[in-house]
Coordinates of C-alpha atoms in Angstrom, one line a residue:
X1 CA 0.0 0.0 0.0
X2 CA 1.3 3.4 -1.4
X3 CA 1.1 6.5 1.1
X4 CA -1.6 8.5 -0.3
X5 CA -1.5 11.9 -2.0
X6 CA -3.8 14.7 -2.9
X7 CA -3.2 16.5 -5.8
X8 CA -4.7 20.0 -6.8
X9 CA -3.9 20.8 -10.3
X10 CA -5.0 23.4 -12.9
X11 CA -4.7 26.5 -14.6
X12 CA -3.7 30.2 -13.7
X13 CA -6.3 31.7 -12.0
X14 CA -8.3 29.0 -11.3
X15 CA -8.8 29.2 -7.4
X16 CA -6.0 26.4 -6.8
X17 CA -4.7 27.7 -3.9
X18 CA -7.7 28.9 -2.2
X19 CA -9.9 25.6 -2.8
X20 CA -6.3 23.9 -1.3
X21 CA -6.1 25.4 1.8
X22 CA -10.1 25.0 2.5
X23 CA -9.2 21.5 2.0
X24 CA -6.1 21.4 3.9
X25 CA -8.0 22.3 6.8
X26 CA -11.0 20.1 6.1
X27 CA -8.6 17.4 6.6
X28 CA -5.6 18.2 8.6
X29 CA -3.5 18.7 5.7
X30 CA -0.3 20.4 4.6
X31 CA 0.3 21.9 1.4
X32 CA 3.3 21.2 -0.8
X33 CA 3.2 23.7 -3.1
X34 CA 4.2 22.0 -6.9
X35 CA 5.3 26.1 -8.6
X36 CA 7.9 26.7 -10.4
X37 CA 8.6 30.2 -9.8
X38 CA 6.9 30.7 -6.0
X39 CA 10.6 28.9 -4.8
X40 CA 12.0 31.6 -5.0
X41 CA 12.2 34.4 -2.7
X42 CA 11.0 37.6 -3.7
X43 CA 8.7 36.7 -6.7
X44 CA 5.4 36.9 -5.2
X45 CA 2.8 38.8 -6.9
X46 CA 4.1 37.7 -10.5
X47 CA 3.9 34.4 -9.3
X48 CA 0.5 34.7 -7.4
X49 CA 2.5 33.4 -4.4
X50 CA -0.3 33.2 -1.4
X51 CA -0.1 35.4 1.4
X52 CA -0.1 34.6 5.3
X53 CA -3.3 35.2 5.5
X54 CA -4.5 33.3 2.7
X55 CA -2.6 29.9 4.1
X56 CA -5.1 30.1 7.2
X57 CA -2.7 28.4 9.3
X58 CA -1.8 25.7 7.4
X59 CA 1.6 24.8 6.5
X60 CA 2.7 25.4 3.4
X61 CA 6.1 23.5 2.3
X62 CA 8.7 24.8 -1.1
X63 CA 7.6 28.4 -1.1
X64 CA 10.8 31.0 -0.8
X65 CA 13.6 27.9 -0.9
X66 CA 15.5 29.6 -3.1
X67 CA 17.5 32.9 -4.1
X68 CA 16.5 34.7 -7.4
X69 CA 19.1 33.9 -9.8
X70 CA 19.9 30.5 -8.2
X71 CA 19.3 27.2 -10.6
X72 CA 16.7 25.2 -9.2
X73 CA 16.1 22.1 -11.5
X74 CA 12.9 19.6 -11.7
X75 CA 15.4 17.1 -9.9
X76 CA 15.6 19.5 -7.0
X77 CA 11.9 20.0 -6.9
X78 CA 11.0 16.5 -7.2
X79 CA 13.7 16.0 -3.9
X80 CA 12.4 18.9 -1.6
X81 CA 9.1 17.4 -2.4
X82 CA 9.5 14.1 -1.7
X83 CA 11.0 15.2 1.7
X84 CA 7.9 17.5 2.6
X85 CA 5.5 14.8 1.4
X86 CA 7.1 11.8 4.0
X87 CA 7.6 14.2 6.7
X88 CA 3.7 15.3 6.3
X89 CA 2.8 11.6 6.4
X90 CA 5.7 10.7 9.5
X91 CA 3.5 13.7 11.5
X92 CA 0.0 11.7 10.9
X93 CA -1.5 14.7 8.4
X94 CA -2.6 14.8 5.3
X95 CA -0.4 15.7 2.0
X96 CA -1.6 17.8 -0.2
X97 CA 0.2 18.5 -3.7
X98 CA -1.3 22.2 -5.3
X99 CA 0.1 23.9 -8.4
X100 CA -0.1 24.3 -11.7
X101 CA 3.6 23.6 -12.9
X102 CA 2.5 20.7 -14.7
X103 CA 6.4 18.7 -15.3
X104 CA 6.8 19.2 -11.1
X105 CA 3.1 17.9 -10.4
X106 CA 4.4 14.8 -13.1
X107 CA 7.6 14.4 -11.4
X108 CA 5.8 13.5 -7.8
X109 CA 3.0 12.0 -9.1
X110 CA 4.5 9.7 -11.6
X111 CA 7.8 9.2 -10.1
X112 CA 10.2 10.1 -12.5
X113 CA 13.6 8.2 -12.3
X114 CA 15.8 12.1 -13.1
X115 CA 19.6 11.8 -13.9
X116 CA 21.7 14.5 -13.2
X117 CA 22.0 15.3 -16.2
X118 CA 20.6 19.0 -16.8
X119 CA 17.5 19.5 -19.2
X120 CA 18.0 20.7 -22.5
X121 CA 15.4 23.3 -22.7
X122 CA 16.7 24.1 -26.8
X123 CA 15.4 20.8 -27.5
X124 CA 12.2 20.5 -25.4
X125 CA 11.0 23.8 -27.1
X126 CA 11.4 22.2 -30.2
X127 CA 9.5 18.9 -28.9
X128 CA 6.8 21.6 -28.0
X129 CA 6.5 22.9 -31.1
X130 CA 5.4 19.4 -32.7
X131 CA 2.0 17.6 -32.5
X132 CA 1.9 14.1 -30.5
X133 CA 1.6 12.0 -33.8
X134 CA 4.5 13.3 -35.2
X135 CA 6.6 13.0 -31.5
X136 CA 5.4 9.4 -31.4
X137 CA 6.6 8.8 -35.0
X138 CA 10.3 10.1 -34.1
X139 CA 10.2 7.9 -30.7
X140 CA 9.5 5.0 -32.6
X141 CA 12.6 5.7 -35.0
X142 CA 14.5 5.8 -32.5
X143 CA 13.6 2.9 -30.5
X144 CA 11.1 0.4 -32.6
X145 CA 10.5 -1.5 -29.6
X146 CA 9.2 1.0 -27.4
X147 CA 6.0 0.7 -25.6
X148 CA 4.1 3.7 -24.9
X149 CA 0.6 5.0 -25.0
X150 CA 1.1 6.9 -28.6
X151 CA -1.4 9.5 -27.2
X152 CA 0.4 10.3 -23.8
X153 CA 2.2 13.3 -25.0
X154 CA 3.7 13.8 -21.9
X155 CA 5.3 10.3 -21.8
X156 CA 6.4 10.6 -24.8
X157 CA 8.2 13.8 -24.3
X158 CA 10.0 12.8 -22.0
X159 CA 11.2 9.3 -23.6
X160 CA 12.5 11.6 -26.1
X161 CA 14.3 13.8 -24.0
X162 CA 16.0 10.9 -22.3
X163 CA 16.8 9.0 -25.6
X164 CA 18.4 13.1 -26.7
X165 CA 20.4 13.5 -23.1
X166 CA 22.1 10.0 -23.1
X167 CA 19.8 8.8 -21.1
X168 CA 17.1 5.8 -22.7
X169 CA 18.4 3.1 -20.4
X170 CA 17.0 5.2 -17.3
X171 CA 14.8 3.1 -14.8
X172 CA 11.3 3.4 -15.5
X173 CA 8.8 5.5 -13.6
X174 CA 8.5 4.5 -10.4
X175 CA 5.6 6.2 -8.4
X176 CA 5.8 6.3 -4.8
X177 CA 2.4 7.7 -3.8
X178 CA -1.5 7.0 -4.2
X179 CA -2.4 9.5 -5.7
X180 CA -5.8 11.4 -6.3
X181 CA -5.8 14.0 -8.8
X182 CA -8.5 16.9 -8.7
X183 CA -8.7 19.5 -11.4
X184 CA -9.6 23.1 -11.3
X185 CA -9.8 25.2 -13.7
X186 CA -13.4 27.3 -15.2
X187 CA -15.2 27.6 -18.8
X188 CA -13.1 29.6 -21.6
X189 CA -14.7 33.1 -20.9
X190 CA -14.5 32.5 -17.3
X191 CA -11.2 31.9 -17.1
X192 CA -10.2 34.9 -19.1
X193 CA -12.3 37.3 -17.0
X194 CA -10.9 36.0 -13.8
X195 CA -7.1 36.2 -15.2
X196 CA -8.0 39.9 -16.3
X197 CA -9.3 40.4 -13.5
X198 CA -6.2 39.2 -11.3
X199 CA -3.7 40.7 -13.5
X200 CA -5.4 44.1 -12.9
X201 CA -5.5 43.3 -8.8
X202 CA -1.7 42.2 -9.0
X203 CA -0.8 45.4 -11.2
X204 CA -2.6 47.8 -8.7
X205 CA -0.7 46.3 -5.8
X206 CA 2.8 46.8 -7.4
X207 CA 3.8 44.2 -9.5
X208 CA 5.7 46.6 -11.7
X209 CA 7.4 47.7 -8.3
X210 CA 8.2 44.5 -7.2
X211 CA 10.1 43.8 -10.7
X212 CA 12.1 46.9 -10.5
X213 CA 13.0 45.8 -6.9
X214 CA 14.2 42.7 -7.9
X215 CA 16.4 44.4 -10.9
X216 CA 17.7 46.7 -8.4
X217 CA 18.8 44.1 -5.7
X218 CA 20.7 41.9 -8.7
X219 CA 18.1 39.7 -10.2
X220 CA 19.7 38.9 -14.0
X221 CA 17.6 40.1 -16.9
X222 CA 18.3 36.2 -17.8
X223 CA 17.0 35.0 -14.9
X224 CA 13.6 37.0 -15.4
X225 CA 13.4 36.4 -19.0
X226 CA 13.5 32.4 -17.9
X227 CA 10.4 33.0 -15.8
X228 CA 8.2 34.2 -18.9
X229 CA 5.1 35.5 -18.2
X230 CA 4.8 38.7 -15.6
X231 CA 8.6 39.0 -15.0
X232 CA 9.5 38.5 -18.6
X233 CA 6.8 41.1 -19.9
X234 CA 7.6 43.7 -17.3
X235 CA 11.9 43.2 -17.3
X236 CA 11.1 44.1 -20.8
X237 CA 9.1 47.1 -20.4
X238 CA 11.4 48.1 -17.7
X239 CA 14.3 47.9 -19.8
X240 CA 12.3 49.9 -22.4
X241 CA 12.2 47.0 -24.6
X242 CA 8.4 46.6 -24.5
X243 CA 6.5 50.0 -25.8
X244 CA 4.5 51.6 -23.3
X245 CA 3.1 50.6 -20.4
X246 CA -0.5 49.7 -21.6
X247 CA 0.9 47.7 -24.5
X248 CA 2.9 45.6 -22.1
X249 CA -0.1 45.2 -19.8
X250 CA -2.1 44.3 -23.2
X251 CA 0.4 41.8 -24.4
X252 CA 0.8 40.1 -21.2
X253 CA -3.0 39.8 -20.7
X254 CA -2.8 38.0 -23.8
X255 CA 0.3 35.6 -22.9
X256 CA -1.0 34.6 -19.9
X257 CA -4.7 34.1 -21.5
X258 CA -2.5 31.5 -24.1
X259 CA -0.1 29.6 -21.0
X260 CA -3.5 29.1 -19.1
X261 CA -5.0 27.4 -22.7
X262 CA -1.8 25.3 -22.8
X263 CA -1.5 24.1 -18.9
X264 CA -5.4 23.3 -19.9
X265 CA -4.1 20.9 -22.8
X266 CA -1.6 19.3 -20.8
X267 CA -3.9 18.4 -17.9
X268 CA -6.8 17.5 -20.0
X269 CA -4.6 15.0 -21.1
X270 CA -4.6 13.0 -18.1
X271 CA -8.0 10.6 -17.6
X272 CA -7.4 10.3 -14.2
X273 CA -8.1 13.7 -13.0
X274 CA -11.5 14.7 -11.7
X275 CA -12.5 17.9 -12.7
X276 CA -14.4 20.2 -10.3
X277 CA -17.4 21.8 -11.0
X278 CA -16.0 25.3 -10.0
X279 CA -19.4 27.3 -10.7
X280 CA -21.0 24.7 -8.4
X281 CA -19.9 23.5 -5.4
X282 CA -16.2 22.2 -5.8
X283 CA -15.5 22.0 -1.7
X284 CA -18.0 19.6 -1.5
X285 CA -17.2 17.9 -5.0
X286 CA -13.8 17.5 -3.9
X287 CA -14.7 16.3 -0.4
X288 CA -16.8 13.6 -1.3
X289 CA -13.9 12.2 -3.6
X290 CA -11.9 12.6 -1.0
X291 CA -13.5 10.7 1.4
X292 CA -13.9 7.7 -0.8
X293 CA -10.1 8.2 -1.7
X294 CA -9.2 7.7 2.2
X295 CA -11.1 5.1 3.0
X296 CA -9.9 2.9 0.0
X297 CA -13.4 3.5 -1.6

């Protein structure tokens, strides 16, 4: 028997973290927060990190771990995570997994045998750039034998970019938690209104600010280009690369609007999630899966 895991997963704006912590304290959880960019210190509302007050009490594990400009790797992730996952379970509480970084919520969840070897993120952009049939077709050049689920983009990815780093004879996946996977995410206009909606919130609170800040105490326009989204569109405009400041708020309302469609391609792709009715009553929705989920139901 596998420990078991909850996993909150969906797209920007979605109400992840909120719907997580009400959750968390249904249950007597702890929340491992599965974000690529709320690690590090500093970036917190471009990368909708959750406030104090928001986490209600409840602990929240991989927030602030690391320094702006610091490498932090899907290997690293997937090890702090693992850590904050068995020491949740040694203390008798509840795990809970919440993000929307789709690779780290795969890493956990589908135990991922990583080599040291560091991603070559050249080469996964041009994976991205390709449709599944076509990824499928160049894994099975490569190794005829292979069994995979042709439709599991994700797996198939990632075969690829083992056979491409020297790494094909890798162990396979090897899972080490039972895990139950809830979605979140709302209807196309929804979700467009809600992200305009939090952009505006985020700008009026200083987001521009907290970028300059950031520039001023050493962060690398590298290291903020890497981080796309808020921090690449506002470096930019800071740097006077980016017009004026409505058409950087207009072009980022419309990159963030296009990442949220793409997390929602790569998490519909996964049967096992149960998507919550978010315009109805997802607490209870969730709870009741929940419930069967811990009692082996």
């Amino acid at each position: 028997m596998k420990p078991k895991l909850i996993v909150v997963e969906g797209t920007n704006a979605s109400g992840k973290s909120g719907l997580g912590v009400e959750l968390a304290l249904r249950y007597g959880g702890e929340i491992v927060s599965a974000d690529s960019r709320q690690v590090f210190r500093g970036l917190d509302l471009g990368s909708g990190k959750i406030t104090p007050e928001e986490m209600r009490g409840v602990p929240h594990h991989l927030i602030d771990v690391v320094e702006p400009n610091d490498f932090f790797s899907m290997r690293d992730f997937q090890r702090l995570a693992y850590e904050a996952i068995d020491g949740i379970l040694a203390r008798g509480r509840v795990p809970f997994l919440v993000g929307g970084t789709g690779l780290y919520v795969a890493s956990v969840v589908e135990g991922y045998e990583l080599s040291d070897t560091p991603p070559d993120l050249a080469y996964r952009e041009e994976l991205e750039k390709r449709k599944t049939p076509e990824l499928y077709r160049m894994l099975c050049e490569l190794r005829p034998d292979v069994e995979v689920d042709p439709k599991n983009r994700n797996r198939v990815m990632r075969m690829l970019e083992k056979i491409h780093d020297g790494d094909e004879h890798a162990a396979p996946n090897r899972p080490r938690y039972d895990c139950l996977k809830l979605g979140v995410t709302w209807d196309r206009a929804t979700l467009r209104s809600r992200i305009d909606e939090r952009l505006k919130r985020r700008l009026d609170q200083g987001m521009v600010d907290e970028v300059r800040r950031l520039m001023e105490d050493g962060a690398t326009p590298e290291f903020l280009m890497k981080l796309g989204l808020e921090y690449r569109f506002i470096a930019r405009y800071l740097m006077g690369e980016a017009g004026g400041y409505q058409q950087m708020v207009d072009g980022l309302a419309t990159a963030i609007k296009q990442f949220a469609k793409r997390q929602t391609t790569w998490f519909r792709r996964d049967p096992e999630i149960l998507w919550l009715d978010m315009a109805g009553d997802p607490v209870a929705q969730a709870s009741a899966a929940i419930d069967r989920f811990l009692q082996g139901r």
